[in-house]
Amino acid sequence: MAPDSKPATGVDSADPRSARHPRRPDLSRSRILDAAVAEFSQKGFAGARVDEIAAQAQIGKRMLYQYFGNKGQLFQAVIEKVYTDIWEAEASLDLQNLPPRDALVALVTFVWRYYIAHPEFTKLLNEENMLGARHFRSSKVLREGSVKSQFLTEQVLARGVADGTFRPDIDPVQLCLTKNAICYYYLMNHATSSHVYGRKLMTREALEARLAFNIETILAIVLAK
Amino acid sequence: MAPDSKPATGVDSADPRSARHPRRPDLSRSRILDAAVAEFSQKGFAGARVDEIAAQAQIGKRMLYQYFGNKGQLFQAVIEKVYTDIWEAEASLDLQNLPPRDALVALVTFVWRYYIAHPEFTKLLNEENMLGARHFRSSKVLREGSVKSQFLTEQVLARGVADGTFRPDIDPVQLCLTKNAICYYYLMNHATSSHVYGRKLMTREALEARLAFNIETILAIVLAK
DNA sequence: GGTATAAGTAACTGATTGGTCACATGACTG
DNA sequence: CAGTCATGTGACCAATCAGTTACTTATACC
């Protein structure tokens, strides 16, 4: 056991004071990034503190600036990470083997559960929009990755139209936006909403009820009469 | 004409240097509040600068603190203002004279147009949620006002159920949340979304198309088969 | 018209914060 | 095994910012 307060995180985590300098550049980099995701998502860009990120990553501020340049570029790296993460998860859904209706339900369910499991994504998406999508725009990775993200919904919708389960006149972009919206808004604004509607919104039952309602909503939109 | 750079804004706007101090307490207060709404909505709570608010209100920082106490209380006043504003506008809709279906369409249309006309509302709602609805909770005005806000949708829904146009099993809270969500998300996150979907989302045509889609969505949810 | 007081200003302060510097150390290379 | 450079540390700096103080001026009241 470590003699003092050091909680011994990670694999070997040599105490930086006694057995100095573990020397793990890429691990340090990813620790900084993880800490930055947490800090930025909790406090927003302006509210986030670089020192706090460095402390959370158990690293000197110096290295943070060495790896990421400045606060803004670090934020950009954070945005890139969370977007590529969700796109990767989305891509591994393997919807082709499901009938269109089930595939669409799976897509809604995925977004819902992902937003719940990764509240930092919605928070950061939100913050990035407050900043006018500045970092999104200037990121090559994101510009390229975004192309194939919408492709998923488009494919499912097209298959459903082809076999007659879905209406032929649905704009996939509108559908996708609505799918994200009904998940995002509920989770993002539950704090005020729970007061406005006088109801607990984040209990397990409430979350399941909302998922069911959202699935119903999406199906109501696309299902042929 | 004023001899120097002072642009002489407002009704009499005596130059503070020569014909000093117009002495308008309540007007000063409302000017501070307006400036605060703009500043907080554009930059968030942490990003907003008290000095900037004071400058924008053309007033010394001193008065700002005299009237509102501190930055946090000023933010609370801002939240109270924008919420009471939207509730007031909503209440003046006079939906009772419309058949349920039209009333619901009017409700969706109202939210859509209000969010477009008052982007500061969505931004501030968002910010308040990032802060855990702290100010909302501690505001008597808001706790009381929120009660009758949901009443509107409930009434319309109940009337529609009574006359058979609407399904009887719709949860008004879920419906209300969805109605707000599909308007809010589109307008709030258009910056990133326009890149993800490679489409202009804020043109006049795009906005009208979205409103039409949103109305369709809400009707698809509630309309009896 | 004179005086008390609210409305207003400008300069200041203590604390915070993004960013940098001088310097230490350990791993890899020849 | 010696030199070198990436990895890392803690102290430091200049700027910013929320909040305050000392002081000035217009209005209201008598």
XYZ file of C-alpha atoms (C1' of nucleotides) in Angstrom:
510
model
C 0.000 0.000 0.000
C 1.091 3.536 -0.683
C 1.973 5.209 2.604
C 0.176 8.504 1.962
C -2.962 9.800 0.268
C -1.960 8.885 -3.281
C -4.782 6.620 -4.506
C -2.486 4.692 -6.897
C -4.566 5.120 -10.035
C -3.680 3.138 -13.136
C -1.369 0.258 -13.743
C 1.857 1.124 -11.935
C 1.448 4.880 -11.265
C 4.853 5.458 -9.700
C 4.728 8.198 -7.130
C 6.049 11.295 -8.914
C 7.932 12.322 -5.834
C 9.945 9.226 -4.926
C 10.317 6.975 -7.978
C 10.326 9.987 -10.246
C 8.975 10.439 -13.718
C 7.187 7.400 -15.063
C 7.765 8.871 -18.556
C 4.642 7.866 -20.443
C 3.945 10.479 -23.094
C 0.889 9.001 -24.764
C -0.630 7.972 -21.471
C -0.139 11.486 -20.147
C -1.728 12.880 -23.261
C -4.812 10.708 -22.922
C -5.080 11.487 -19.217
C -5.066 15.197 -20.020
C -7.722 14.644 -22.664
C -9.946 12.678 -20.308
C -9.629 15.297 -17.615
C -10.374 18.011 -20.160
C -13.513 16.224 -21.319
C -14.753 16.108 -17.745
C -13.842 19.696 -16.903
C -15.123 21.295 -20.107
C -18.350 19.325 -20.044
C -19.052 20.241 -16.448
C -18.148 23.930 -16.562
C -18.219 24.941 -20.187
C -15.325 26.477 -22.067
C -15.142 29.759 -20.167
C -15.836 28.136 -16.809
C -13.268 25.388 -17.207
C -9.915 25.898 -15.499
C -6.705 24.744 -17.111
C -5.091 24.231 -13.718
C -7.963 22.012 -12.691
C -7.541 19.882 -15.803
C -3.825 19.533 -15.156
C -4.437 18.646 -11.506
C -7.102 16.090 -12.442
C -4.734 14.557 -14.978
C -2.028 14.491 -12.284
C 0.351 16.366 -14.489
C 2.057 19.739 -14.699
C 0.400 22.496 -16.653
C 3.529 22.698 -18.747
C 2.891 19.364 -20.432
C -0.676 20.313 -21.155
C 0.510 23.307 -23.129
C 3.234 21.260 -24.760
C 0.754 18.676 -26.005
C -2.208 20.866 -26.865
C -0.930 24.393 -27.381
C -3.560 26.347 -25.513
C -6.992 26.140 -23.955
C -8.787 26.560 -27.264
C -6.850 23.844 -29.057
C -7.378 21.548 -26.101
C -11.091 22.167 -26.391
C -10.922 21.360 -30.066
C -9.185 18.073 -29.283
C -11.951 17.341 -26.779
C -14.665 17.999 -29.343
C -12.905 15.816 -31.879
C -12.609 12.997 -29.378
C -16.233 12.919 -28.253
C -17.543 13.159 -31.794
C -15.321 10.415 -33.145
C -16.272 8.307 -30.121
C -20.000 8.534 -30.776
C -19.582 8.031 -34.496
C -17.487 4.960 -33.868
C -20.072 3.523 -31.491
C -22.835 4.321 -33.958
C -20.987 2.679 -36.821
C -20.627 -0.583 -34.899
C -24.406 -0.949 -34.647
C -24.678 -3.285 -37.641
C -28.166 -2.279 -38.697
C -28.130 -3.949 -42.108
C -29.219 -7.257 -40.655
C -32.327 -5.809 -39.060
C -35.614 -5.097 -40.805
C -36.030 -1.326 -41.329
C -38.491 -0.829 -38.498
C -36.297 -2.609 -35.964
C -33.245 -0.836 -37.286
C -34.870 2.535 -36.710
C -35.903 1.548 -33.196
C -32.353 0.379 -32.565
C -31.060 3.733 -33.771
C -33.307 5.710 -31.418
C -32.476 3.396 -28.556
C -28.790 3.734 -29.274
C -28.878 7.537 -29.212
C -30.917 7.516 -26.029
C -28.662 5.126 -24.168
C -25.503 6.745 -25.479
C -26.603 10.208 -24.310
C -27.418 8.771 -20.911
C -24.123 6.926 -20.625
C -22.158 9.915 -21.944
C -23.645 13.112 -20.583
C -20.380 14.809 -21.470
C -21.215 14.447 -25.145
C -24.435 16.435 -24.977
C -22.869 19.045 -22.747
C -19.945 19.522 -25.090
C -22.080 19.482 -28.212
C -24.053 22.212 -26.575
C -20.995 24.232 -25.614
C -19.565 23.934 -29.095
C -22.779 25.343 -30.497
C -22.673 28.213 -28.050
C -19.257 28.937 -29.529
C -20.661 28.897 -33.055
C -19.198 25.501 -33.996
C -15.859 27.237 -34.366
C -13.815 24.162 -33.510
C -16.001 21.831 -35.490
C -15.504 23.957 -38.574
C -11.744 24.058 -38.277
C -11.347 20.332 -37.697
C -10.501 18.190 -40.698
C -11.318 15.005 -38.805
C -14.820 16.181 -38.011
C -15.594 17.542 -41.443
C -14.701 14.195 -42.939
C -16.349 12.033 -40.287
C -19.655 13.871 -40.404
C -20.290 12.780 -43.979
C -20.889 9.145 -43.190
C -22.749 9.714 -39.951
C -26.007 10.716 -41.596
C -25.579 7.872 -44.063
C -26.820 5.362 -41.466
C -30.256 6.868 -41.011
C -30.531 7.478 -44.723
C -29.867 3.816 -45.473
C -32.400 2.551 -42.958
C -35.006 4.980 -44.186
C -34.394 4.063 -47.810
C -34.741 0.358 -47.061
C -37.992 0.987 -45.209
C -39.366 3.014 -48.087
C -38.355 0.307 -50.517
C -40.197 -2.454 -48.676
C -43.229 -0.275 -47.988
C -43.025 -0.011 -44.201
C -42.066 3.675 -44.271
C -43.586 6.677 -45.951
C -41.635 7.760 -49.036
C -41.766 11.492 -48.334
C -39.672 11.723 -45.161
C -36.620 13.954 -45.191
C -33.875 11.918 -43.501
C -32.194 15.050 -42.148
C -35.390 16.213 -40.462
C -35.919 12.748 -39.060
C -32.382 12.554 -37.753
C -32.614 15.987 -36.164
C -35.890 15.052 -34.510
C -34.477 11.761 -33.288
C -31.559 13.553 -31.649
C -33.730 16.401 -30.394
C -36.213 14.322 -28.443
C -33.400 12.483 -26.708
C -31.100 15.448 -26.195
C -33.585 17.992 -24.858
C -34.995 15.715 -22.201
C -31.589 14.809 -20.800
C -30.021 18.206 -21.224
C -32.783 20.255 -19.652
C -34.158 17.902 -17.050
C -33.076 20.244 -14.264
C -35.485 23.038 -15.188
C -38.057 20.723 -16.769
C -38.463 18.662 -13.622
C -39.445 21.874 -11.841
C -41.680 23.177 -14.591
C -43.589 19.913 -14.809
C -43.272 19.039 -11.156
C -42.102 15.524 -11.865
C -38.926 13.508 -11.362
C -37.500 12.956 -14.826
C -34.320 11.034 -14.168
C -35.542 7.978 -12.318
C -35.094 4.633 -14.008
C -38.806 4.376 -14.713
C -39.035 7.898 -16.100
C -36.097 7.262 -18.427
C -37.608 4.035 -19.729
C -40.961 5.761 -20.232
C -39.291 8.498 -22.204
C -37.467 6.028 -24.417
C -40.753 4.289 -25.159
C -42.402 7.609 -25.985
C -39.520 8.587 -28.249
C -39.681 5.318 -30.145
C -43.422 5.836 -30.587
C -42.781 9.353 -31.852
C -40.232 8.336 -34.471
C -42.385 5.472 -35.636
C -45.435 7.729 -35.824
C -43.493 9.992 -38.139
C -42.216 7.389 -40.587
C -44.732 4.565 -40.563
C -46.932 4.380 -43.641
C -50.601 4.718 -42.794
C -24.793 67.745 -31.277
C -22.455 66.311 -28.702
C -18.958 67.573 -29.385
C -17.162 64.247 -28.927
C -17.671 60.546 -29.677
C -20.733 60.006 -27.503
C -23.411 58.705 -29.892
C -26.317 60.207 -27.958
C -28.399 57.055 -27.677
C -31.869 57.139 -26.172
C -34.461 59.801 -25.586
C -32.652 62.664 -23.913
C -29.353 60.976 -22.995
C -27.682 63.990 -21.458
C -23.969 63.800 -21.943
C -22.677 62.448 -18.642
C -19.804 64.864 -18.760
C -21.501 68.220 -19.336
C -25.207 68.068 -18.367
C -24.554 65.364 -15.795
C -26.664 62.575 -14.470
C -30.124 62.183 -15.980
C -31.130 60.368 -12.760
C -33.500 57.630 -13.897
C -33.385 54.754 -11.429
C -35.943 52.363 -12.903
C -34.789 53.032 -16.425
C -31.231 52.300 -15.374
C -32.382 49.079 -13.788
C -34.112 47.879 -16.906
C -31.188 48.880 -19.068
C -28.884 46.803 -16.897
C -31.254 43.880 -17.137
C -31.470 44.105 -20.922
C -27.714 44.296 -21.240
C -27.374 41.351 -18.870
C -29.783 39.267 -20.937
C -27.689 39.929 -24.024
C -24.346 39.324 -22.368
C -25.294 36.180 -20.446
C -27.079 34.655 -23.418
C -24.145 35.264 -25.717
C -21.316 34.188 -23.430
C -22.884 32.077 -20.703
C -22.602 32.754 -17.011
C -18.876 32.184 -16.632
C -18.048 33.878 -19.912
C -20.141 36.976 -19.257
C -18.321 40.052 -17.975
C -19.913 42.351 -15.451
C -17.957 45.297 -16.808
C -19.270 44.585 -20.277
C -22.852 44.555 -19.015
C -22.333 47.858 -17.240
C -20.733 49.388 -20.323
C -23.527 48.128 -22.560
C -26.098 49.568 -20.162
C -24.119 52.835 -20.192
C -23.869 52.818 -16.464
C -21.256 52.468 -13.762
C -20.605 49.069 -12.284
C -21.485 50.507 -8.917
C -25.178 50.828 -9.748
C -25.276 47.317 -11.101
C -24.155 45.985 -7.744
C -26.477 48.339 -5.918
C -29.485 47.102 -7.874
C -28.681 43.421 -8.212
C -26.217 42.486 -5.494
C -23.781 40.371 -7.455
C -23.263 38.499 -10.689
C -25.232 35.479 -9.548
C -28.256 37.452 -8.410
C -28.169 39.403 -11.643
C -28.242 36.137 -13.533
C -31.201 35.021 -11.471
C -33.028 38.233 -12.334
C -32.262 37.543 -15.989
C -33.645 34.015 -15.800
C -36.765 35.275 -14.062
C -37.298 37.899 -16.709
C -36.987 35.657 -19.751
C -39.191 32.974 -18.229
C -41.941 35.357 -17.189
C -41.717 36.924 -20.643
C -42.317 33.666 -22.492
C -45.048 32.585 -20.093
C -46.783 35.885 -20.533
C -46.631 35.619 -24.303
C -47.858 32.026 -24.140
C -50.749 32.943 -21.885
C -51.992 35.571 -24.329
C -52.472 32.939 -27.037
C -56.173 32.493 -26.336
C -56.426 28.868 -27.437
C -59.854 28.159 -25.984
C -61.595 29.486 -29.054
C -59.773 27.141 -31.410
C -60.639 23.515 -32.061
C -58.133 21.218 -30.326
C -56.190 20.347 -33.454
C -55.746 23.983 -34.468
C -54.924 24.918 -30.896
C -52.122 22.365 -30.798
C -50.765 23.585 -34.124
C -50.907 27.130 -32.793
C -48.989 26.036 -29.721
C -46.193 24.443 -31.746
C -46.080 27.431 -34.071
C -45.912 29.786 -31.129
C -42.968 27.987 -29.538
C -41.158 27.846 -32.868
C -41.591 31.505 -33.661
C -40.878 32.597 -30.112
C -37.606 30.651 -30.017
C -36.608 32.208 -33.333
C -37.527 35.719 -32.233
C -35.875 35.267 -28.821
C -32.700 33.251 -29.216
C -31.643 34.566 -25.822
C -34.337 32.474 -24.193
C -33.020 29.153 -25.442
C -29.443 30.138 -24.704
C -30.301 31.121 -21.146
C -32.525 28.110 -20.555
C -29.579 26.074 -21.614
C -27.132 27.892 -19.390
C -29.440 27.582 -16.414
C -29.567 23.845 -16.941
C -25.803 23.667 -17.142
C -25.866 25.298 -13.719
C -28.275 22.681 -12.402
C -31.322 24.978 -12.393
C -29.916 26.575 -9.266
C -31.512 29.959 -9.881
C -34.769 28.489 -11.060
C -35.053 26.529 -7.846
C -34.412 29.496 -5.606
C -36.859 31.800 -7.372
C -40.323 32.103 -5.887
C -41.633 33.797 -9.033
C -40.563 30.909 -11.229
C -41.769 28.166 -8.927
C -45.220 29.740 -8.920
C -45.320 30.643 -12.610
C -44.325 27.195 -13.794
C -47.481 25.636 -12.426
C -49.850 27.210 -14.908
C -47.514 26.949 -17.895
C -48.103 23.244 -18.454
C -51.800 23.787 -17.905
C -52.209 25.145 -21.437
C -51.094 22.009 -23.236
C -53.004 19.872 -20.780
C -56.232 21.734 -21.509
C -55.852 21.491 -25.279
C -55.003 17.815 -25.054
C -57.958 17.099 -22.784
C -60.356 18.869 -25.132
C -59.015 16.923 -28.077
C -59.408 13.654 -26.233
C -62.944 14.610 -25.230
C -64.061 15.278 -28.797
C -62.227 12.250 -30.178
C -59.621 13.968 -32.341
C -56.735 12.954 -30.066
C -55.674 9.646 -28.645
C -56.599 9.288 -24.981
C -53.296 7.768 -23.847
C -50.928 10.665 -24.433
C -48.923 11.966 -21.484
C -49.147 15.775 -21.712
C -45.729 16.197 -20.108
C -44.067 13.963 -22.689
C -45.891 15.788 -25.450
C -44.882 19.173 -24.104
C -41.266 18.101 -23.750
C -41.248 16.760 -27.300
C -42.861 19.920 -28.633
C -40.180 22.041 -27.030
C -37.399 19.607 -27.927
C -37.995 19.543 -31.669
C -38.025 23.330 -31.796
C -35.210 23.940 -29.338
C -32.658 21.444 -30.631
C -32.844 22.593 -34.222
C -32.339 26.247 -33.358
C -29.850 25.704 -30.584
C -27.556 23.331 -32.427
C -27.850 24.512 -35.991
C -24.183 25.499 -36.028
C -22.857 21.958 -35.729
C -25.871 20.348 -37.389
C -25.502 22.386 -40.544
C -22.015 20.950 -40.882
C -22.972 17.404 -39.971
C -25.781 17.342 -42.495
C -24.114 19.632 -45.005
C -27.141 21.833 -45.361
C -28.072 25.419 -44.556
C -30.564 25.225 -41.706
C -31.311 28.851 -40.954
C -32.581 30.140 -44.263
C -36.180 31.292 -44.393
C -37.184 28.247 -46.414
C -35.377 25.831 -44.112
C -37.066 27.333 -41.063
C -40.509 27.091 -42.626
C -39.822 23.502 -43.682
C -38.801 22.625 -40.148
C -41.933 24.192 -38.684
C -44.061 22.150 -41.089
C -42.192 18.980 -40.122
C -42.589 19.734 -36.431
C -46.316 20.278 -36.772
C -46.561 16.978 -38.632
C -44.613 15.276 -35.874
C -46.795 16.546 -33.045
C -49.959 15.692 -34.952
C -48.628 12.236 -35.763
C -48.162 11.638 -32.054
C -51.588 12.739 -30.854
C -53.975 12.138 -33.718
C -56.290 9.179 -33.250
C -55.873 6.584 -35.963
C -33.430 78.081 -1.307
C -31.012 74.919 1.466
C -30.114 70.348 2.881
C -30.530 65.258 3.165
C -30.170 61.528 0.314
C -30.486 58.654 -3.630
C -28.069 58.149 -8.152
C -23.873 58.113 -10.248
C -18.565 57.975 -11.352
C -13.868 56.561 -11.477
C -10.181 54.599 -9.455
C -8.698 50.721 -6.764
C -8.002 45.790 -4.810
C -7.326 41.117 -3.961
C -7.795 36.950 -6.087
C -7.807 34.177 -10.082
C -6.127 32.462 -14.420
C -4.084 31.507 -18.993
C 0.309 31.042 -20.305
C 5.747 30.944 -19.780
C 10.510 30.166 -17.886
C 14.455 28.142 -15.880
C 15.709 24.052 -14.622
C 15.687 18.649 -13.471
C 15.564 13.926 -14.919
C 15.376 9.711 -17.299
C 15.476 6.949 -21.555
C 17.406 6.131 -25.999
C 21.494 6.294 -29.310
C 26.077 5.860 -30.866
C 28.972 5.006 -20.993
C 28.328 9.754 -22.379
C 25.602 13.007 -24.613
C 21.117 14.576 -26.014
C 16.520 15.449 -26.190
C 11.842 14.497 -24.970
C 9.347 14.327 -20.561
C 8.362 16.625 -16.558
C 8.273 20.230 -12.315
C 7.405 24.351 -9.618
C 7.803 29.056 -9.513
C 6.559 33.069 -11.892
C 4.071 36.851 -14.737
C 0.929 39.841 -16.828
C -3.739 40.356 -17.563
C -8.366 39.997 -16.219
C -12.259 40.325 -13.326
C -15.768 40.427 -9.497
C -16.603 43.369 -6.110
C -15.521 47.880 -3.095
C -14.399 52.570 -1.649
C -14.120 57.487 -1.693
C -16.120 61.000 -3.654
C -19.522 63.926 -6.793
C -24.025 65.559 -8.333
C -28.869 65.847 -9.094
C -33.417 65.484 -7.144
C -36.974 65.636 -3.389
C -38.589 67.467 0.624
C -39.322 71.140 3.810
